[in-house]
Amino acid sequence: MTEENFIPKPYTNLIDSGSFTWASPSNIALVKYWGKKEHQIPENPSISFTLNNCKTTTTVSFSKKEINTGFSFEVFLDGEQKEDFKPKIEIFFKRVEVYLPFLNAYHFKIETSNTFPHSSGIASSASGMSALALCLMSIEKELSTDVSEQDFIKKASFLSRLGSGSACRSLEGDLVVWGTHDEIKGSSDLFGVKYPYDVHQNFKNYQDTILLVDKGEKQVSSTVGHNLMHGHPFAQKRFKQANSNLSQMVSILKNGDLDQFIALVESEALTLHAMMMTSMPYFILMKPNTLEIINKIWNYRKQKGSKVCFTLDAGANVHVLYPQNERASVLEFIKNELVAYCQNGQYICDVIGLGANKL
Ligand code: DP6
């Protein structure tokens, strides 16, 4: 499949106006995407758990406009107009215009809200961009006659990727792979695919409690971060490692070995941060409290024989991952020992989810 496959046939039914709403979740990568080529093509494949509670709900209302000059849209977050969201959406529209030629024919009102605080340091780009892409796909489906369910989700993921790479992994659940990998049937650099193989019972309803360590603006935007992988002395080795980690993850997901899972997931998180510490310029994205939490998790695991582990995104917040059968005990541990390291004691309880919903 190539990019050209996503260019639609001329529309058959140019309706005057309408409105669609989608809720789409965030996701947390187990094998990380870090480094990309032109056109949002990842340097290595990645796999993520789709989340359930951290979501963005977006309504896109559209009405035919008279003159065809450039894009016309307005954006609202929680009912308030957000001028500062517009440049990112403008860039997104430019990138996807060729795949959604109707973008020029309408005025759009984009209304969005998140279930988590916007400045919580939780990436809203995955949930936000996927919710927007899905609304646009719903519009396209109205204008065309032949969009199958399968094509719909594939193109929505393709478009989400052009908004933000990790967003293409948010549409379905409970595990999604993005990036071509020899051992994963149907995998592609162009869109995310639902993980196609058996997953052990141990991973059902896996829990993710997100500890908000630092809610400030991101120190390094993901675009800048990804770019740091160009010419990075360890980049090629890292891309290779991600490929073999994904192979290993396939067997772990099948055999349910949680010790191997923990080792792989924590190593991926620390490697991501190691890449940023060893790039030029270099960054330390963890905070002292991130390290306190990691050490507490390691101690607790050792003492209790627990299967709790952590992962990190490109920031200081900690995702605490654990099996469903440890829910009560780990939540107790979090309340007693980890909340003290969270900004304003804030954390979010989430669990693996099934992907986006049309409302
Ligand atoms: C560290 O998807 O935010 O979360 O494609 O530039 O929008 P852009 O980057 P983005 O990068 C996320 C990187 C990560 C790891 C991951 O989710 O795989």
Tab-separated table of C-alpha atoms in Angstrom, residues 151-355:
chain	number	residue	atom	x	y	z
A	151	ASP	CA	-10.754	1.453	4.722
A	152	PHE	CA	-12.267	4.000	7.083
A	153	ILE	CA	-10.154	3.016	10.072
A	154	LYS	CA	-6.995	2.573	7.998
A	155	LYS	CA	-7.286	6.004	6.430
A	156	ALA	CA	-8.229	7.587	9.772
A	157	SER	CA	-5.030	6.133	11.243
A	158	PHE	CA	-3.052	7.282	8.179
A	159	LEU	CA	-4.371	10.833	8.631
A	160	SER	CA	-3.809	10.762	12.411
A	161	ARG	CA	-0.171	9.860	11.778
A	162	LEU	CA	0.229	12.969	9.656
A	163	GLY	CA	-1.061	14.989	12.628
A	164	SER	CA	1.112	13.280	15.221
A	165	GLY	CA	2.917	9.974	14.777
A	166	SER	CA	1.723	8.284	17.947
A	167	ALA	CA	-1.881	9.320	17.200
A	168	CYS	CA	-2.135	6.594	14.561
A	169	ARG	CA	-2.008	4.049	17.421
A	170	SER	CA	-5.089	5.431	19.234
A	171	LEU	CA	-7.983	4.305	17.051
A	172	GLU	CA	-8.280	0.671	17.978
A	173	GLY	CA	-7.455	-1.471	20.982
A	174	ASP	CA	-6.145	-3.048	22.929
A	175	LEU	CA	-2.657	-3.188	21.407
A	176	VAL	CA	-1.611	-1.396	18.225
A	177	VAL	CA	1.550	-1.693	16.131
A	178	TRP	CA	2.789	1.102	13.905
A	179	GLY	CA	5.768	0.640	11.615
A	180	THR	CA	6.739	-2.170	9.304
A	181	HIS	CA	8.000	-5.251	11.090
A	182	ASP	CA	8.756	-8.611	9.438
A	183	GLU	CA	6.978	-10.663	12.083
A	184	ILE	CA	3.814	-8.592	12.300
A	185	LYS	CA	1.367	-9.293	9.535
A	186	GLY	CA	-0.125	-6.207	7.917
A	187	SER	CA	2.174	-3.794	9.769
A	188	SER	CA	2.926	-0.573	7.939
A	189	ASP	CA	4.865	2.658	8.281
A	190	LEU	CA	1.784	4.483	7.016
A	191	PHE	CA	-0.777	3.582	9.698
A	192	GLY	CA	-1.285	1.629	12.900
A	193	VAL	CA	-2.750	-1.881	12.889
A	194	LYS	CA	-4.484	-3.753	15.666
A	195	TYR	CA	-2.049	-6.304	17.080
A	196	PRO	CA	-2.939	-9.417	15.081
A	197	TYR	CA	-1.847	-12.275	17.371
A	198	ASP	CA	-2.908	-13.977	20.584
A	199	VAL	CA	-2.402	-12.039	23.790
A	200	HIS	CA	-2.029	-13.882	27.109
A	201	GLN	CA	-4.704	-13.454	29.806
A	202	ASN	CA	-2.101	-11.732	32.024
A	203	PHE	CA	-2.391	-8.630	29.871
A	204	LYS	CA	-6.182	-8.385	29.924
A	205	ASN	CA	-7.328	-5.159	31.603
A	206	TYR	CA	-3.729	-4.179	32.297
A	207	GLN	CA	-3.665	-1.092	34.501
A	208	ASP	CA	-1.882	2.214	33.887
A	209	THR	CA	-1.825	4.792	36.648
A	210	ILE	CA	-0.274	8.021	35.411
A	211	LEU	CA	1.610	9.953	38.062
A	212	LEU	CA	1.728	13.653	37.239
A	213	VAL	CA	5.207	14.616	38.348
A	214	ASP	CA	5.606	17.726	36.273
A	215	LYS	CA	2.628	19.397	34.695
A	216	GLY	CA	4.545	22.196	33.046
A	217	GLU	CA	4.953	22.766	29.337
A	218	LYS	CA	7.078	20.121	27.664
A	219	GLN	CA	10.783	20.978	27.902
A	220	VAL	CA	11.381	19.514	24.443
A	221	SER	CA	8.618	19.305	21.849
A	222	SER	CA	8.358	15.890	20.233
A	223	THR	CA	9.277	17.382	16.855
A	224	VAL	CA	12.539	18.723	18.280
A	225	GLY	CA	13.095	15.435	20.117
A	226	HIS	CA	12.610	13.275	17.044
A	227	ASN	CA	14.947	15.525	15.095
A	228	LEU	CA	17.680	14.948	17.647
A	229	MET	CA	17.876	11.383	16.338
A	230	HIS	CA	19.225	12.666	13.006
A	231	GLY	CA	22.965	12.157	13.174
A	232	HIS	CA	22.725	10.857	16.738
A	233	PRO	CA	25.765	8.629	17.374
A	234	PHE	CA	23.633	5.745	18.675
A	235	ALA	CA	20.608	6.141	16.402
A	236	GLN	CA	21.138	3.187	14.067
A	237	LYS	CA	21.770	0.807	16.967
A	238	ARG	CA	18.651	2.102	18.702
A	239	PHE	CA	16.443	1.565	15.633
A	240	LYS	CA	17.749	-1.999	15.359
A	241	GLN	CA	17.150	-2.592	19.040
A	242	ALA	CA	13.543	-1.401	18.786
A	243	ASN	CA	12.994	-3.942	15.991
A	244	SER	CA	14.362	-6.804	18.055
A	245	ASN	CA	12.508	-5.613	21.164
A	246	LEU	CA	9.294	-5.771	19.178
A	247	SER	CA	10.102	-9.348	18.114
A	248	GLN	CA	10.668	-10.203	21.750
A	249	MET	CA	7.436	-8.485	22.715
A	250	VAL	CA	5.519	-10.760	20.342
A	251	SER	CA	6.643	-13.824	22.301
A	252	ILE	CA	6.109	-12.123	25.677
A	253	LEU	CA	2.559	-11.165	24.740
A	254	LYS	CA	1.930	-14.778	23.806
A	255	ASN	CA	3.563	-16.537	26.762
A	256	GLY	CA	2.511	-13.967	29.376
A	257	ASP	CA	5.943	-13.809	31.036
A	258	LEU	CA	5.580	-10.686	33.175
A	259	ASP	CA	9.210	-10.605	34.310
A	260	GLN	CA	10.349	-10.413	30.708
A	261	PHE	CA	7.640	-7.838	30.028
A	262	ILE	CA	8.857	-5.641	32.895
A	263	ALA	CA	12.494	-5.839	31.784
A	264	LEU	CA	11.650	-4.936	28.223
A	265	VAL	CA	9.234	-2.090	29.010
A	266	GLU	CA	11.462	-0.410	31.582
A	267	SER	CA	14.504	-0.767	29.347
A	268	GLU	CA	12.595	0.867	26.472
A	269	ALA	CA	11.634	3.821	28.702
A	270	LEU	CA	15.166	4.318	29.981
A	271	THR	CA	16.608	3.937	26.481
A	272	LEU	CA	14.294	6.677	25.202
A	273	HIS	CA	15.599	8.976	27.931
A	274	ALA	CA	19.177	7.834	27.344
A	275	MET	CA	18.854	8.870	23.703
A	276	MET	CA	17.882	12.355	24.827
A	277	MET	CA	20.679	12.558	27.352
A	278	THR	CA	23.199	11.588	24.674
A	279	SER	CA	21.987	13.809	21.840
A	280	MET	CA	23.402	17.219	20.988
A	281	PRO	CA	21.972	19.371	22.449
A	282	TYR	CA	21.237	17.038	25.380
A	283	PHE	CA	18.269	16.976	27.715
A	284	ILE	CA	17.351	15.405	31.021
A	285	LEU	CA	13.594	15.081	30.931
A	286	MET	CA	13.209	13.255	34.242
A	287	LYS	CA	12.808	15.241	37.445
A	288	PRO	CA	14.177	14.223	40.859
A	289	ASN	CA	10.698	12.923	41.731
A	290	THR	CA	10.685	10.704	38.621
A	291	LEU	CA	13.746	8.938	40.004
A	292	GLU	CA	12.274	8.744	43.502
A	293	ILE	CA	9.223	7.017	42.049
A	294	ILE	CA	11.284	4.601	39.951
A	295	ASN	CA	13.318	3.584	43.007
A	296	LYS	CA	10.172	3.141	45.095
A	297	ILE	CA	8.676	0.922	42.379
A	298	TRP	CA	11.831	-1.198	42.267
A	299	ASN	CA	11.856	-1.591	46.056
A	300	TYR	CA	8.175	-2.458	46.209
A	301	ARG	CA	8.567	-5.026	43.457
A	302	LYS	CA	11.447	-6.679	45.239
A	303	GLN	CA	9.794	-6.719	48.636
A	304	LYS	CA	6.364	-7.878	47.529
A	305	GLY	CA	7.194	-10.000	44.526
A	306	SER	CA	4.884	-7.665	42.593
A	307	LYS	CA	4.773	-7.352	38.782
A	308	VAL	CA	4.418	-3.583	38.817
A	309	CYS	CA	6.686	-1.628	36.457
A	310	PHE	CA	7.017	1.833	34.942
A	311	THR	CA	7.295	3.445	31.583
A	312	LEU	CA	7.919	7.044	30.559
A	313	ASP	CA	7.144	9.282	27.614
A	314	ALA	CA	9.362	12.167	26.654
A	315	GLY	CA	8.780	13.904	29.973
A	316	ALA	CA	8.872	13.523	33.746
A	317	ASN	CA	5.496	11.831	34.336
A	318	VAL	CA	5.532	8.152	35.235
A	319	HIS	CA	3.133	5.543	33.867
A	320	VAL	CA	2.799	2.781	36.468
A	321	LEU	CA	1.818	-0.450	34.714
A	322	TYR	CA	0.484	-3.518	36.544
A	323	PRO	CA	-1.779	-6.540	36.064
A	324	GLN	CA	-5.433	-6.320	37.015
A	325	ASN	CA	-5.077	-8.821	39.872
A	326	GLU	CA	-2.725	-6.410	41.686
A	327	ARG	CA	-5.061	-3.439	41.350
A	328	ALA	CA	-6.007	-3.021	44.998
A	329	SER	CA	-2.508	-3.529	46.413
A	330	VAL	CA	-0.691	-1.335	43.887
A	331	LEU	CA	-3.234	1.477	44.289
A	332	GLU	CA	-2.640	1.298	48.019
A	333	PHE	CA	1.123	1.475	47.393
A	334	ILE	CA	0.644	4.451	45.066
A	335	LYS	CA	-1.472	6.309	47.636
A	336	ASN	CA	0.872	5.560	50.511
A	337	GLU	CA	4.236	5.979	48.841
A	338	LEU	CA	4.088	7.638	45.427
A	339	VAL	CA	1.456	10.364	45.585
A	340	ALA	CA	3.833	12.464	47.673
A	341	TYR	CA	6.023	12.843	44.559
A	342	CYS	CA	3.177	14.003	42.296
A	343	GLN	CA	2.483	17.666	41.641
A	344	ASN	CA	-0.491	18.584	43.827
A	345	GLY	CA	-0.836	14.870	44.584
A	346	GLN	CA	-2.360	14.336	41.139
A	347	TYR	CA	-2.575	11.024	39.338
A	348	ILE	CA	-4.929	9.420	36.811
A	349	CYS	CA	-6.106	5.814	36.930
A	350	ASP	CA	-6.415	4.248	33.515
A	351	VAL	CA	-6.695	0.785	32.002
A	352	ILE	CA	-6.243	-0.732	28.570
A	353	GLY	CA	-9.099	0.274	26.288
A	354	LEU	CA	-10.629	-0.641	22.976
A	355	GLY	CA	-10.098	2.514	20.954
